[in-house]
CSV table of C-alpha atoms in Angstrom, one decimal:
chain,number,residue,atom,x,y,z
A,198,MET,CA,105.2,172.8,136.6
A,199,ASP,CA,101.7,174.7,136.4
A,200,LEU,CA,98.4,173.2,135.9
A,201,GLU,CA,97.5,173.5,132.3
A,202,LEU,CA,94.7,172.4,129.9
A,203,LEU,CA,96.6,169.5,128.6
A,204,HIS,CA,96.3,167.8,131.8
A,205,PHE,CA,92.5,168.0,132.0
A,206,GLN,CA,92.6,166.9,128.0
A,207,VAL,CA,94.7,164.1,128.8
A,208,LEU,CA,93.0,162.9,132.2
A,209,SER,CA,89.6,163.0,129.8
A,210,ALA,CA,91.2,161.1,127.0
A,211,ALA,CA,92.4,158.0,129.6
A,212,LEU,CA,88.9,158.2,131.1
A,213,PHE,CA,87.1,158.1,127.6
A,214,SER,CA,89.3,155.1,126.3
A,215,ILE,CA,88.8,153.1,129.8
A,216,GLY,CA,85.0,153.7,129.0
A,217,LEU,CA,85.5,152.7,125.7
A,218,TYR,CA,87.1,149.6,126.5
A,219,GLY,CA,84.3,148.7,129.1
A,220,VAL,CA,81.5,149.3,126.4
A,221,LEU,CA,83.2,147.0,124.0
A,222,ALA,CA,84.5,144.3,126.1
A,223,ARG,CA,81.7,144.0,128.8
A,224,ARG,CA,79.2,141.2,128.4
A,225,SER,CA,76.3,142.5,130.8
A,226,ALA,CA,74.3,145.3,129.6
A,227,VAL,CA,74.3,146.9,133.3
A,228,LEU,CA,78.3,147.0,133.1
A,229,ILE,CA,78.0,148.3,129.6
A,230,LEU,CA,75.7,151.3,130.9
A,231,VAL,CA,78.3,151.8,133.8
A,232,SER,CA,81.0,152.3,131.1
A,233,ILE,CA,78.9,154.6,129.4
A,234,GLU,CA,78.5,156.9,132.4
A,235,LEU,CA,82.4,156.8,132.3
A,236,LEU,CA,82.4,158.0,128.8
A,237,LEU,CA,80.0,161.0,129.9
A,238,ASN,CA,82.3,161.7,132.6
A,239,ALA,CA,85.1,162.2,130.5
A,240,VAL,CA,83.4,164.5,128.4
A,241,ASN,CA,82.5,166.6,131.7
A,242,VAL,CA,86.4,166.5,132.6
A,243,ASN,CA,87.3,168.1,129.4
A,244,LEU,CA,84.6,170.6,129.5
A,245,ILE,CA,85.2,171.9,133.0
A,246,GLY,CA,89.0,172.0,132.2
A,247,GLN,CA,88.3,174.3,129.2
A,248,ALA,CA,86.0,176.2,131.4
A,249,ALA,CA,88.6,176.8,134.1
A,250,LEU,CA,91.5,177.6,131.4
A,251,ILE,CA,90.4,178.6,127.9
A,252,GLU,CA,91.5,182.3,127.3
A,253,ARG,CA,88.0,183.6,127.2
A,254,PRO,CA,86.1,186.6,129.2
A,255,PRO,CA,84.6,184.6,132.0
A,256,ASP,CA,80.9,184.9,131.2
A,257,GLU,CA,81.7,182.8,128.0
A,258,ARG,CA,84.1,180.0,130.0
A,259,VAL,CA,81.0,179.3,132.4
A,260,PHE,CA,79.2,178.1,129.2
A,261,GLY,CA,81.8,175.0,129.9
A,262,GLN,CA,80.1,174.5,133.2
A,263,VAL,CA,76.5,175.1,131.8
A,264,LEU,CA,77.0,172.4,129.3
A,265,ALA,CA,78.5,170.1,131.9
A,266,ILE,CA,75.2,170.5,134.0
A,267,PHE,CA,73.2,169.5,131.2
A,268,ILE,CA,75.2,166.2,130.4
A,269,ILE,CA,74.8,165.3,134.0
A,270,THR,CA,71.0,165.7,133.7
A,271,ILE,CA,70.8,163.7,130.5
A,272,SER,CA,72.8,161.1,131.9
A,273,ALA,CA,70.7,160.9,134.8
A,274,ALA,CA,67.7,160.4,132.6
A,275,GLU,CA,69.5,157.9,130.5
A,276,ILE,CA,70.7,155.8,133.5
A,277,GLY,CA,67.3,155.5,134.7
A,278,LEU,CA,65.7,154.7,131.4
A,279,ALA,CA,68.1,152.4,130.5
A,280,MET,CA,68.2,150.3,133.6
A,281,ALA,CA,64.1,150.3,133.3
A,282,ILE,CA,64.9,148.6,129.8
A,283,VAL,CA,67.6,146.0,131.1
A,284,LEU,CA,65.1,145.1,134.0
A,285,ARG,CA,62.3,144.5,131.2
A,286,LEU,CA,64.8,142.5,129.0
A,287,PHE,CA,65.8,140.5,132.2
A,288,ARG,CA,62.2,139.4,132.8
A,289,ASN,CA,61.1,138.8,129.3
A,290,ARG,CA,64.6,136.7,128.4
A,291,GLY,CA,65.9,135.7,131.7
A,292,THR,CA,69.3,137.3,131.1
A,293,ALA,CA,71.1,140.5,130.6
A,294,ASN,CA,74.0,139.6,128.7
A,295,THR,CA,74.1,141.2,125.4
A,296,ASP,CA,75.7,138.0,123.6
A,297,GLU,CA,72.9,136.1,124.7
A,298,LEU,CA,70.3,138.5,123.5
A,299,ASP,CA,70.9,137.7,119.8
A,300,THR,CA,67.1,137.3,118.5
A,301,MET,CA,67.6,140.0,116.0
A,302,LYS,CA,70.8,138.3,114.6
A,303,TRP,CA,70.7,136.3,111.6
B,553,MET,CA,100.6,173.1,144.6
B,554,SER,CA,97.4,172.7,142.3
B,555,VAL,CA,99.1,170.4,140.2
B,556,ILE,CA,100.0,168.0,143.1
B,557,VAL,CA,96.3,167.7,144.0
B,558,PHE,CA,95.3,167.4,140.5
B,559,TYR,CA,97.7,164.4,140.3
B,560,VAL,CA,96.6,162.7,143.2
B,561,VAL,CA,93.1,162.8,142.4
B,562,ALA,CA,93.6,161.9,138.7
B,563,VAL,CA,95.3,158.8,139.7
B,564,VAL,CA,92.3,157.8,142.1
B,565,THR,CA,89.9,158.5,139.1
B,566,VAL,CA,92.0,156.5,136.7
B,567,VAL,CA,92.2,153.5,139.3
B,568,GLY,CA,88.6,153.7,139.8
B,569,ALA,CA,87.7,153.7,136.3
B,570,LEU,CA,90.1,151.0,135.5
B,571,GLY,CA,88.3,149.0,138.5
B,572,VAL,CA,84.9,149.4,136.6
B,573,VAL,CA,86.2,147.9,133.6
B,574,LEU,CA,88.2,145.1,134.7
B,575,ASP,CA,87.0,143.8,138.0
B,576,ARG,CA,85.5,140.2,137.8
B,577,ASN,CA,82.8,141.0,140.7
B,578,VAL,CA,79.8,143.2,139.3
B,579,VAL,CA,79.2,144.8,142.5
B,580,ARG,CA,82.9,145.8,143.4
B,581,ALA,CA,82.7,147.4,139.7
B,582,THR,CA,80.0,149.6,140.6
B,583,LEU,CA,81.7,150.6,143.8
B,584,SER,CA,84.6,151.5,141.6
B,585,LEU,CA,82.6,153.6,139.7
B,586,LEU,CA,81.8,155.4,143.0
B,587,ILE,CA,85.3,156.0,143.6
B,588,ALA,CA,86.0,157.4,139.9
B,589,MET,CA,82.9,159.7,140.2
B,590,LEU,CA,84.2,161.2,143.6
B,591,GLY,CA,87.3,161.4,141.8
B,592,VAL,CA,86.1,163.3,139.0
B,593,ALA,CA,84.3,165.6,141.7
B,594,GLY,CA,87.7,166.4,143.1
B,595,ILE,CA,89.0,167.5,139.5
B,596,PHE,CA,85.9,169.8,139.3
B,597,LEU,CA,87.1,171.5,142.6
B,598,VAL,CA,90.7,171.6,141.4
B,599,ALA,CA,89.0,173.4,138.2
B,600,PHE,CA,86.9,175.8,140.4
B,601,ALA,CA,83.6,174.2,139.5
B,602,GLU,CA,82.3,174.0,142.9
B,603,PHE,CA,78.5,173.7,142.0
B,604,LEU,CA,79.3,170.8,139.4
B,605,ALA,CA,81.4,169.0,142.1
B,606,LEU,CA,78.5,169.0,144.2
B,607,ALA,CA,76.1,167.8,141.7
B,608,GLN,CA,78.4,165.3,140.8
B,609,ILE,CA,78.6,163.7,144.5
B,610,LEU,CA,74.8,164.3,144.7
B,611,ILE,CA,73.7,162.7,141.4
B,612,TYR,CA,76.4,160.1,140.4
B,613,ALA,CA,77.8,159.1,143.7
B,614,GLY,CA,74.3,159.0,145.3
B,615,ALA,CA,71.7,158.4,142.7
B,616,VAL,CA,73.2,156.7,139.8
B,617,THR,CA,75.5,154.2,141.8
B,618,ILE,CA,72.3,153.3,143.8
B,619,VAL,CA,70.2,152.7,140.6
B,620,ILE,CA,72.9,150.6,139.0
B,621,LEU,CA,73.3,148.6,142.4
B,622,PHE,CA,69.5,147.9,142.1
B,623,ALA,CA,69.6,147.0,139.0
B,624,ILE,CA,72.3,144.6,139.3
B,625,MET,CA,70.5,143.0,142.4
B,626,LEU,CA,67.2,142.6,140.2
B,627,THR,CA,69.1,141.1,137.4
B,628,ARG,CA,71.3,138.7,139.1
B,629,THR,CA,71.4,135.1,137.9
B,630,THR,CA,72.0,131.9,140.1
B,631,ASP,CA,75.7,131.8,138.9
B,632,LEU,CA,77.8,134.4,140.3
B,633,ASN,CA,81.1,133.4,138.8
B,634,ILE,CA,80.2,133.7,135.2
B,635,ASN,CA,82.4,135.2,132.8
B,636,LEU,CA,81.9,139.2,132.7
B,637,ASP,CA,83.9,139.8,129.2
B,638,ASN,CA,83.0,138.9,126.2
B,639,PRO,CA,85.4,137.1,123.4
B,640,GLN,CA,85.9,140.7,121.5
B,641,ARG,CA,88.4,141.8,124.4
B,642,PRO,CA,91.6,142.0,122.4
B,643,VAL,CA,89.9,143.8,120.0
B,644,ALA,CA,88.6,146.4,122.4
B,645,PHE,CA,91.8,146.9,124.2
B,646,LEU,CA,93.3,147.9,120.8
B,647,ILE,CA,90.4,150.2,119.9
B,648,ALA,CA,91.1,151.9,123.4
B,649,VAL,CA,94.6,152.3,123.2
B,650,GLY,CA,94.0,153.7,119.7
B,651,ALA,CA,91.4,156.1,120.9
B,652,PHE,CA,93.8,157.1,123.8
B,653,VAL,CA,96.4,157.8,121.4
B,654,LEU,CA,94.5,159.8,118.8
B,655,LEU,CA,92.9,161.9,121.4
B,656,THR,CA,96.2,162.8,123.1
B,657,LEU,CA,97.8,163.7,120.0
B,658,THR,CA,95.0,165.8,118.9
B,659,PHE,CA,94.8,167.6,122.3
B,660,VAL,CA,98.9,167.9,122.1
B,661,TYR,CA,98.7,169.3,118.8
B,662,SER,CA,95.9,171.7,119.3
B,663,ASP,CA,96.8,175.1,120.0
B,664,VAL,CA,93.9,176.6,122.2
B,665,PRO,CA,94.8,179.9,123.9
B,666,GLN,CA,95.0,179.3,127.5
B,667,LEU,CA,95.3,180.8,130.6
B,668,GLU,CA,98.3,180.7,133.2
B,669,GLU,CA,96.3,178.6,135.9
B,670,PRO,CA,93.0,177.6,136.5
B,671,THR,CA,90.6,180.7,137.4
B,672,ASN,CA,87.1,180.9,138.8
B,673,VAL,CA,84.4,181.8,136.3
B,674,ALA,CA,82.9,184.3,138.8
B,675,VAL,CA,82.7,187.7,137.5
B,676,THR,CA,84.5,189.8,140.3
B,677,SER,CA,84.2,193.4,140.1
B,678,ALA,CA,84.3,196.2,142.5
B,679,GLU,CA,80.7,196.6,143.4
B,680,SER,CA,79.9,192.7,143.2
B,681,ASN,CA,82.0,189.7,144.7
B,682,SER,CA,80.1,187.0,143.4
B,683,THR,CA,80.7,183.3,143.4
B,684,GLY,CA,81.1,180.7,141.1
B,685,PHE,CA,77.6,179.5,142.1
B,686,GLU,CA,76.1,182.7,141.3
B,687,THR,CA,77.9,182.9,137.9
B,688,VAL,CA,76.6,179.3,136.8
B,689,GLY,CA,73.0,180.3,138.2
B,690,ASP,CA,72.9,183.5,136.2
B,691,ALA,CA,74.1,181.8,133.2
B,692,LEU,CA,71.8,178.5,133.3
B,693,PHE,CA,68.5,180.6,134.1
B,694,ASN,CA,69.3,183.5,131.7
B,695,GLN,CA,70.8,182.7,128.5
B,696,TRP,CA,70.4,179.1,129.2
B,697,ALA,CA,66.7,179.0,130.3
B,698,ILE,CA,65.0,177.2,127.3
B,699,PRO,CA,67.3,174.4,127.1
B,700,PHE,CA,67.2,174.1,131.1
B,701,GLU,CA,63.3,173.8,130.6
B,702,ILE,CA,63.6,171.3,127.9
B,703,ALA,CA,66.0,169.3,130.0
B,704,SER,CA,63.6,169.4,132.7
B,705,VAL,CA,61.0,168.0,130.7
B,706,ILE,CA,63.4,165.1,129.6
B,707,LEU,CA,63.9,164.4,132.9
B,708,LEU,CA,60.1,164.0,133.3
B,709,VAL,CA,59.7,161.9,130.4
B,710,ALA,CA,62.5,159.8,131.2
B,711,MET,CA,61.1,159.4,135.0
B,712,VAL,CA,57.4,158.3,133.7
B,713,GLY,CA,59.0,156.1,130.8
B,714,ALA,CA,61.1,154.1,133.4
B,715,ILE,CA,57.8,153.6,135.8
B,716,ALA,CA,55.6,152.5,132.8
B,717,LEU,CA,58.9,150.2,131.8
B,718,ALA,CA,59.9,148.7,134.9
B,719,ARG,CA,56.2,147.8,136.1
B,720,GLY,CA,55.5,144.3,136.7
B,721,ASP,CA,53.3,142.2,134.3
B,722,ASP,CA,50.5,141.8,136.2
B,723,GLN,CA,49.8,145.4,136.1
B,724,GLU,CA,50.1,145.7,132.5
B,725,ALA,CA,46.5,145.5,131.6
B,726,LEU,CA,45.9,148.2,133.9
B,727,ALA,CA,48.3,150.6,132.1
B,728,ASP,CA,45.8,150.4,129.6
B,729,ALA,CA,43.0,151.2,130.8
B,730,PRO,CA,41.9,155.0,130.7
B,731,GLY,CA,42.2,157.3,133.7
B,732,GLU,CA,44.8,155.2,135.3
B,733,ALA,CA,46.8,157.1,137.6
B,734,SER,CA,49.7,155.2,139.3
B,735,GLU,CA,52.6,157.6,137.9
B,736,GLY,CA,50.9,160.6,140.2
B,737,SER,CA,51.5,158.5,143.5
B,738,ALA,CA,55.1,157.5,142.3
């Protein structure tokens, strides 16, 4: 059996679903952000699989890798900023659990 | 051959990812993220994305995991054995399984023309024997130069914003003063 695009896509779907479960089921804001990293990596796996296997000229297939570079960049920016926000929340409220941060809930 | 490597690395990745969302210990969950990220780097190598694999190891396995561990240490409360999951766990499980089935069906029935096996994106011709690095760099700095510059500005803004947000309370008064230059030293 050869390695085909579906392998990458199913792995990407699995990673995405696991990350989605983490985002929905975890209480701690830090662990929710960790799960968001999983979601972003699922997208990267899909992009890289497409870049390696889609039937296109190589100078178009490389766009998949370039987009993945941008996703890594944005997720690095996101995690730094989000962790700063979580630290601030913790300092102001004494907790980083999302179900206890319900000041805006009626 | 590459399919065996793919399966081994994919199992490592999925086990790491499951550890992230299921482990009862926060630090162990974060270290599972490290395993998952290294697995994804291996997937990138199978798909001939050498530069991405390097960037993945440097940025995720190196920087992001450290940042998360720092955040965990700084937001740790005294009780370590608190419940990490919230009550909507069963609903979350159903939604996750539903998403997996939906995505997999979409992928199975999508009809994308594809190559026989993973191929390097490097353009190999008679006079140039370029590598994947060269091809990616060429695309990144020629066709994608403007998005690249915007991404660098975003990184700068995020860095300054993170410093401004995470600074202690006692320095907040200083932040309003004009000509304050603590960003430069950070």
